[in-house]
CSV table of C-alpha atoms in Angstrom, one decimal:
chain,number,residue,atom,x,y,z
A,1,MET,CA,0.0,0.0,0.0
A,2,THR,CA,2.8,2.3,0.9
A,3,SER,CA,4.8,1.5,-2.2
A,4,GLY,CA,1.7,2.0,-4.4
A,5,SER,CA,1.0,5.4,-2.8
A,6,GLN,CA,4.7,6.4,-3.4
A,7,GLN,CA,4.3,5.2,-7.0
A,8,TRP,CA,1.3,7.4,-7.6
A,9,SER,CA,2.9,10.2,-5.8
A,10,SER,CA,5.9,10.0,-8.1
A,11,VAL,CA,3.6,9.9,-11.1
A,12,ASP,CA,1.7,12.9,-9.8
A,13,MET,CA,5.0,14.8,-9.4
A,14,SER,CA,6.0,13.9,-12.9
A,15,LEU,CA,2.7,15.1,-14.3
A,16,LYS,CA,2.9,18.3,-12.2
A,17,LYS,CA,6.4,18.9,-13.6
A,18,LYS,CA,5.2,18.4,-17.1
A,19,PHE,CA,2.2,20.6,-16.5
A,20,TYR,CA,4.4,23.3,-15.0
A,21,TRP,CA,6.8,23.0,-17.9
A,22,VAL,CA,3.9,23.3,-20.4
A,23,VAL,CA,2.3,26.2,-18.6
A,24,GLY,CA,5.7,27.9,-18.4
A,25,ILE,CA,6.4,27.4,-22.1
A,26,LEU,CA,2.9,28.7,-22.9
A,27,LEU,CA,3.4,31.7,-20.7
A,28,MET,CA,6.8,32.4,-22.3
A,29,CYS,CA,5.2,32.1,-25.8
A,30,MET,CA,2.4,34.4,-24.8
A,31,ILE,CA,4.8,36.9,-23.3
A,32,TRP,CA,7.0,36.7,-26.4
A,33,LEU,CA,3.9,37.1,-28.7
A,34,LEU,CA,2.6,40.0,-26.7
A,35,TRP,CA,6.0,41.6,-26.6
A,36,ASN,CA,6.5,41.3,-30.3
A,37,SER,CA,2.9,42.3,-31.0
A,38,GLY,CA,3.4,45.3,-28.8
A,39,THR,CA,6.7,46.1,-30.5
A,40,ASP,CA,5.1,45.9,-33.9
A,41,GLN,CA,2.3,48.1,-32.8
A,42,TYR,CA,4.7,50.5,-31.3
A,43,VAL,CA,6.8,50.5,-34.5
A,44,VAL,CA,3.7,51.1,-36.6
A,45,MET,CA,2.5,53.8,-34.3
A,46,LYS,CA,5.9,55.5,-34.3
A,47,GLN,CA,6.1,55.3,-38.1
A,48,THR,CA,2.6,56.8,-38.3
A,49,MET,CA,3.4,59.6,-35.9
A,50,ASP,CA,6.7,60.3,-37.7
A,51,LYS,CA,4.7,60.5,-41.0
A,52,TYR,CA,2.2,62.9,-39.6
A,53,GLU,CA,4.9,64.9,-38.0
A,54,TYR,CA,6.6,65.2,-41.4
A,55,LEU,CA,3.4,66.1,-43.1
A,56,LEU,CA,2.6,68.7,-40.5
A,57,ARG,CA,6.1,70.1,-40.8
A,58,GLU,CA,5.8,70.1,-44.6
A,59,THR,CA,2.4,71.7,-44.4
A,60,ARG,CA,3.7,74.4,-42.1
A,61,GLY,CA,6.6,75.0,-44.4
A,62,GLN,CA,4.2,75.3,-47.4
A,63,ILE,CA,2.0,77.7,-45.5
A,64,LEU,CA,5.0,79.8,-44.6
A,65,ASP,CA,6.1,79.8,-48.2
A,66,ARG,CA,2.7,80.7,-49.3
A,67,LEU,CA,2.5,83.6,-46.8
A,68,LYS,CA,5.9,84.8,-48.0
A,69,MET,CA,4.6,84.6,-51.6
A,70,CYS,CA,1.4,86.5,-50.6
A,71,GLN,CA,3.4,89.1,-48.9
A,72,ARG,CA,5.6,89.5,-52.0
A,73,ASP,CA,2.4,89.6,-54.1
A,74,CYS,CA,0.9,92.3,-51.9
A,75,LEU,CA,4.1,94.3,-52.3
A,76,GLN,CA,4.0,93.8,-56.0
A,77,TRP,CA,0.2,94.3,-56.5
A,78,ASP,CA,-0.7,97.9,-57.3
A,79,PRO,CA,-4.5,98.4,-56.9
A,80,GLU,CA,-4.3,101.4,-59.2
A,81,ALA,CA,-2.5,99.6,-62.1
A,82,PRO,CA,-4.4,97.8,-64.8
A,83,ILE,CA,-4.3,94.0,-64.7
A,84,ILE,CA,-2.7,92.1,-67.5
A,85,TYR,CA,-4.8,89.1,-68.6
A,86,ALA,CA,-2.4,86.8,-70.3
A,87,ILE,CA,-4.3,84.2,-72.4
A,88,THR,CA,-2.4,81.0,-73.1
A,89,PRO,CA,-3.9,78.1,-75.1
A,90,THR,CA,-2.1,74.8,-74.6
A,91,TYR,CA,-2.3,71.1,-75.6
A,92,ALA,CA,-0.6,67.9,-74.5
A,93,ARG,CA,2.7,67.2,-76.2
A,94,PRO,CA,6.3,66.2,-75.0
A,95,VAL,CA,7.4,69.8,-74.6
A,96,GLN,CA,4.2,71.1,-73.0
A,97,LYS,CA,5.5,71.3,-69.4
A,98,ALA,CA,8.9,72.7,-70.5
A,99,GLU,CA,7.2,75.6,-72.4
A,100,LEU,CA,4.6,76.3,-69.8
A,101,THR,CA,7.4,76.3,-67.1
A,102,ARG,CA,9.5,78.8,-69.1
A,103,LEU,CA,6.4,81.1,-69.6
A,104,SER,CA,5.3,80.8,-66.0
A,105,GLN,CA,8.8,81.7,-64.8
A,106,THR,CA,8.6,84.9,-66.8
A,107,LEU,CA,5.1,85.8,-65.7
A,108,MET,CA,6.1,85.4,-62.0
A,109,HIS,CA,8.1,88.6,-62.4
A,110,VAL,CA,5.1,90.6,-63.8
A,111,HIS,CA,3.0,92.4,-61.2
A,112,ASN,CA,-0.8,92.7,-61.5
A,113,LEU,CA,-1.1,89.8,-63.8
A,114,HIS,CA,-3.8,87.1,-64.2
A,115,TRP,CA,-2.9,84.1,-66.2
A,116,ILE,CA,-5.7,82.3,-68.1
A,117,VAL,CA,-4.6,78.9,-69.3
A,118,ILE,CA,-7.0,76.9,-71.5
A,119,GLU,CA,-6.3,73.3,-72.3
A,120,ASP,CA,-7.3,71.8,-75.6
A,121,ALA,CA,-8.8,68.7,-73.9
A,122,PRO,CA,-12.1,67.2,-72.7
A,123,LYS,CA,-10.9,67.9,-69.1
A,124,THR,CA,-8.1,69.6,-67.2
A,125,SER,CA,-4.9,67.6,-66.9
A,126,ARG,CA,-3.0,66.9,-63.6
A,127,LEU,CA,0.2,68.1,-65.3
A,128,VAL,CA,-1.1,71.6,-66.0
A,129,GLU,CA,-3.0,71.7,-62.6
A,130,ASN,CA,0.2,71.0,-60.7
A,131,LEU,CA,2.2,73.5,-62.7
A,132,LEU,CA,-0.3,76.3,-62.1
A,133,ALA,CA,-0.6,75.5,-58.4
A,134,ARG,CA,3.2,75.6,-58.0
A,135,SER,CA,3.5,78.8,-59.9
A,136,ASN,CA,1.8,80.9,-57.2
A,137,LEU,CA,0.4,83.1,-60.0
A,138,ASN,CA,-3.1,84.4,-60.1
A,139,TYR,CA,-4.6,82.1,-62.6
A,140,THR,CA,-7.8,80.7,-64.1
A,141,HIS,CA,-7.6,77.1,-65.5
A,142,LEU,CA,-10.1,76.3,-68.3
A,143,PHE,CA,-10.5,73.5,-70.8
A,144,VAL,CA,-12.4,73.1,-74.1
A,145,PRO,CA,-11.6,70.5,-76.8
A,146,THR,CA,-11.2,71.5,-80.4
A,147,PRO,CA,-14.0,69.9,-82.4
A,148,ALA,CA,-12.8,66.8,-84.3
A,149,LYS,CA,-13.5,68.4,-87.7
A,150,TYR,CA,-11.1,71.2,-87.0
A,151,LYS,CA,-8.2,69.1,-85.8
A,152,LYS,CA,-6.6,69.0,-89.3
A,153,LYS,CA,-3.2,70.6,-89.7
A,154,SER,CA,-4.7,73.1,-92.1
A,155,SER,CA,-7.2,74.3,-89.5
A,156,PRO,CA,-6.3,77.3,-87.3
A,157,ARG,CA,-5.1,76.3,-83.8
A,158,GLY,CA,-6.3,77.7,-80.5
A,159,VAL,CA,-9.5,79.2,-81.8
A,160,GLU,CA,-11.8,77.4,-79.3
A,161,GLN,CA,-9.4,78.0,-76.4
A,162,ARG,CA,-8.9,81.8,-77.0
A,163,ASN,CA,-12.6,82.2,-77.4
A,164,ALA,CA,-13.3,80.4,-74.1
A,165,ALA,CA,-10.9,82.9,-72.4
A,166,ILE,CA,-12.7,85.9,-74.0
A,167,LYS,CA,-16.1,84.5,-72.9
A,168,TRP,CA,-14.7,84.0,-69.4
A,169,LEU,CA,-13.6,87.7,-69.3
A,170,ARG,CA,-17.0,88.9,-70.5
A,171,LYS,CA,-18.7,86.8,-67.9
A,172,ASN,CA,-16.5,87.7,-64.9
A,173,LYS,CA,-15.3,91.3,-65.7
A,174,THR,CA,-17.2,94.6,-66.1
A,175,LEU,CA,-16.5,97.9,-67.7
A,176,ASN,CA,-15.3,99.1,-64.3
A,177,ASP,CA,-12.4,96.7,-64.4
A,178,LYS,CA,-9.1,98.2,-65.7
A,179,GLY,CA,-6.9,95.8,-67.6
A,180,VAL,CA,-5.4,94.7,-70.9
A,181,VAL,CA,-5.7,91.4,-72.7
A,182,TYR,CA,-2.7,89.7,-74.3
A,183,PHE,CA,-2.6,86.4,-76.2
A,184,ALA,CA,0.6,84.9,-74.8
A,185,ASP,CA,1.3,81.6,-76.6
A,186,ASP,CA,3.5,79.1,-74.7
A,187,ASP,CA,6.0,78.7,-77.5
A,188,ASN,CA,7.3,82.3,-77.4
A,189,SER,CA,10.0,84.1,-75.4
A,190,TYR,CA,9.1,87.3,-73.7
A,191,SER,CA,11.0,90.3,-72.3
A,192,LEU,CA,9.5,91.6,-69.0
A,193,GLN,CA,9.5,95.0,-70.7
A,194,VAL,CA,6.8,94.0,-73.2
A,195,PHE,CA,4.3,93.6,-70.4
A,196,GLU,CA,4.9,97.1,-69.1
A,197,GLU,CA,4.7,98.4,-72.6
A,198,MET,CA,1.2,97.0,-73.0
A,199,ARG,CA,-0.2,97.8,-69.6
A,200,TYR,CA,-1.7,101.2,-70.4
A,201,THR,CA,-3.1,100.3,-73.8
A,202,LYS,CA,-6.1,102.5,-74.6
A,203,GLU,CA,-7.6,100.4,-77.4
A,204,VAL,CA,-5.1,98.2,-79.3
A,205,SER,CA,-1.3,98.5,-79.0
A,206,VAL,CA,1.2,96.9,-81.4
A,207,TRP,CA,5.0,96.2,-81.4
A,208,PRO,CA,7.6,94.1,-83.4
A,209,VAL,CA,7.9,90.4,-83.1
A,210,GLY,CA,11.2,88.6,-83.7
A,211,LEU,CA,11.9,85.4,-85.7
A,212,VAL,CA,8.5,85.2,-87.4
A,213,GLY,CA,7.1,85.1,-90.9
A,214,GLY,CA,10.4,84.1,-92.4
A,215,LEU,CA,12.1,87.3,-91.2
A,216,MET,CA,14.4,88.2,-88.3
A,217,VAL,CA,11.7,90.7,-87.3
A,218,GLU,CA,8.1,91.5,-88.4
A,219,LYS,CA,7.1,95.0,-87.4
A,220,PRO,CA,4.7,97.9,-88.0
A,221,ILE,CA,6.1,100.7,-90.1
A,222,LEU,CA,5.3,104.2,-88.7
A,223,ASP,CA,4.7,107.5,-90.5
A,224,PRO,CA,7.7,109.7,-89.5
A,225,VAL,CA,5.4,112.7,-89.2
A,226,THR,CA,2.3,111.4,-87.5
A,227,GLY,CA,3.9,108.5,-85.6
A,228,LYS,CA,1.0,106.3,-86.7
A,229,VAL,CA,1.1,102.9,-88.2
A,230,LYS,CA,1.1,103.2,-92.0
A,231,GLY,CA,2.0,99.6,-92.9
A,232,TRP,CA,4.1,96.5,-92.1
A,233,ASN,CA,7.3,94.9,-93.3
A,234,SER,CA,5.6,91.5,-93.4
A,235,ALA,CA,7.0,89.1,-96.0
A,236,TRP,CA,4.3,86.4,-95.7
A,237,ARG,CA,0.9,87.5,-97.2
A,238,PRO,CA,1.5,91.2,-96.8
A,239,ASP,CA,-1.9,91.7,-98.2
A,240,ARG,CA,-3.5,90.7,-94.9
A,241,PRO,CA,-5.5,93.5,-93.3
A,242,PHE,CA,-3.3,93.2,-90.2
A,243,PRO,CA,-0.1,91.3,-91.2
A,244,ILE,CA,0.9,90.8,-87.6
A,245,ASP,CA,1.7,87.9,-85.2
A,246,MET,CA,-0.5,87.0,-82.2
A,247,ALA,CA,2.3,88.0,-79.9
A,248,GLY,CA,2.5,91.5,-81.4
A,249,PHE,CA,-0.6,93.2,-80.0
A,250,ALA,CA,-2.7,93.7,-76.9
A,251,VAL,CA,-6.3,94.9,-76.3
A,252,ASN,CA,-7.7,97.1,-73.6
A,253,LEU,CA,-10.1,95.0,-71.5
A,254,GLN,CA,-12.9,97.6,-71.4
A,255,HIS,CA,-12.6,98.0,-75.2
A,256,LEU,CA,-12.8,94.2,-75.7
A,257,LEU,CA,-15.9,94.0,-73.4
A,258,LYS,CA,-17.6,96.8,-75.4
A,259,LYS,CA,-17.0,94.8,-78.6
A,260,SER,CA,-19.2,92.1,-77.3
A,261,THR,CA,-19.3,89.9,-80.4
A,262,ALA,CA,-15.6,90.0,-81.3
A,263,LEU,CA,-14.2,86.4,-81.4
A,264,PHE,CA,-11.8,84.2,-83.3
A,265,SER,CA,-13.2,82.1,-86.1
A,266,TYR,CA,-12.5,78.8,-88.0
A,267,ASN,CA,-13.9,80.3,-91.1
A,268,VAL,CA,-10.8,82.2,-92.1
A,269,SER,CA,-7.6,81.1,-93.8
A,270,GLY,CA,-4.6,80.0,-91.9
A,271,GLY,CA,-2.5,83.0,-90.7
A,272,PHE,CA,-5.5,85.3,-90.8
A,273,GLN,CA,-6.7,84.9,-87.2
A,274,GLU,CA,-5.0,88.1,-86.1
A,275,SER,CA,-6.5,90.1,-88.9
A,276,HIS,CA,-9.9,88.6,-88.2
A,277,ILE,CA,-10.0,89.6,-84.5
A,278,LEU,CA,-8.4,93.0,-85.1
A,279,GLN,CA,-10.8,94.0,-87.8
A,280,GLN,CA,-13.6,93.6,-85.2
A,281,LEU,CA,-11.7,95.7,-82.6
A,282,THR,CA,-10.0,98.6,-84.3
A,283,THR,CA,-8.6,100.2,-87.5
A,284,LYS,CA,-5.0,100.7,-88.6
A,285,GLU,CA,-5.2,104.4,-87.9
A,286,ASN,CA,-6.1,103.8,-84.2
A,287,LEU,CA,-3.3,101.4,-83.4
A,288,GLU,CA,-0.9,102.5,-80.6
A,289,PRO,CA,2.8,101.8,-81.4
A,290,LYS,CA,4.8,100.6,-78.4
A,291,ALA,CA,8.4,99.4,-77.8
A,292,ASP,CA,10.0,102.8,-78.5
A,293,ASN,CA,8.0,103.5,-81.7
A,294,CYS,CA,8.4,99.9,-82.8
A,295,THR,CA,12.2,100.0,-82.8
A,296,GLN,CA,12.7,97.3,-80.1
A,297,VAL,CA,12.1,93.6,-80.2
A,298,LEU,CA,10.6,92.4,-76.9
A,299,VAL,CA,9.0,89.1,-77.9
A,300,TRP,CA,10.3,86.3,-80.1
A,301,HIS,CA,8.4,83.5,-81.8
A,302,THR,CA,11.1,81.0,-80.8
A,303,ARG,CA,9.2,77.7,-80.6
A,304,THR,CA,10.8,74.7,-78.9
A,305,GLU,CA,12.4,72.1,-81.2
A,306,GLY,CA,10.5,68.9,-81.2
A,307,PRO,CA,12.5,66.3,-79.2
A,308,ARG,CA,13.9,63.2,-80.8
A,309,LEU,CA,12.3,60.3,-78.9
A,310,THR,CA,13.3,57.3,-81.0
A,311,GLU,CA,14.7,55.4,-78.0
A,312,GLU,CA,11.6,56.2,-76.0
A,313,HIS,CA,9.4,54.7,-78.8
A,314,LYS,CA,11.5,51.6,-78.7
A,315,LEU,CA,11.0,51.3,-74.9
A,316,ARG,CA,7.3,51.7,-75.2
A,317,VAL,CA,7.0,48.8,-77.6
A,318,SER,CA,8.1,46.7,-74.6
A,319,GLY,CA,5.7,48.4,-72.3
A,320,ILE,CA,8.4,50.5,-70.6
A,321,HIS,CA,8.3,54.2,-70.0
A,322,SER,CA,11.4,56.2,-69.0
A,323,ASP,CA,9.1,58.8,-67.4
A,324,ALA,CA,7.0,56.2,-65.4
A,325,GLY,CA,5.6,58.0,-62.4
A,326,MET,CA,7.1,61.3,-63.4
A,327,GLU,CA,6.0,64.6,-65.0
A,328,VAL,CA,8.4,65.7,-67.7
């Protein structure tokens, strides 16, 4: 009896030891799991907090930058000076961002300016949205697609977009608003001086344009006695009513608003858009010569050379894009 009891006692002790070992191992596993889980949660929480801290720091930096920009704009903004409304039609192409960037960098130095950018597209693009937001310019972003039947190379470009900008001005501005309207294409190069030359245009002002129409300069020719425009030195179709480039004239805002039906049209020959709109706005005798009596070139029709993308085309055949995830 005694030996049996001792045997059962030894069995009980063995079971207890095993039980304690199992419980101990389970507890250790639980502690290890809890510890690692807590560590993971801590790491995740710390990463999240770091991320939000970074975002808050970045947002604060952006706000401070914006405030500095606003302060700069306030210093540059003259409530008495006419506003220049620069109208820029644009369309998607490899050099679009490069050309808009170049133009925006120029416009940033012009006080009292409102940039109206109109995309030839069924909706606005992220690329142009981002560029405008980063520019810190006063701007209006519009879009209107060119009708399919006018997308031929022989059709005039920018008609729909320039008209959309003019309609926006007529809807949002009144005869009490002082300003001047300038059709600033994104493939030109501009001196800052040209914007100050046009700012106080009474009706329609004009000046020379470099590197256009097959000439080093295309310009109005003035009468030496009256100082009025008597003709042009244009080589291409000099018989045009106004043989002038789009970059070579500006229109007083109030004058444009009074001419409530003046618009560009598809129903004119290529190269006659300028003549078409100017015939609705003024006469040769009323043109106001600028740029030191049209003796200075302050804008150039430079155009960006189309890039050679032969290697890019080869990549895209394989489904690869060198600009994947980037704006170029």
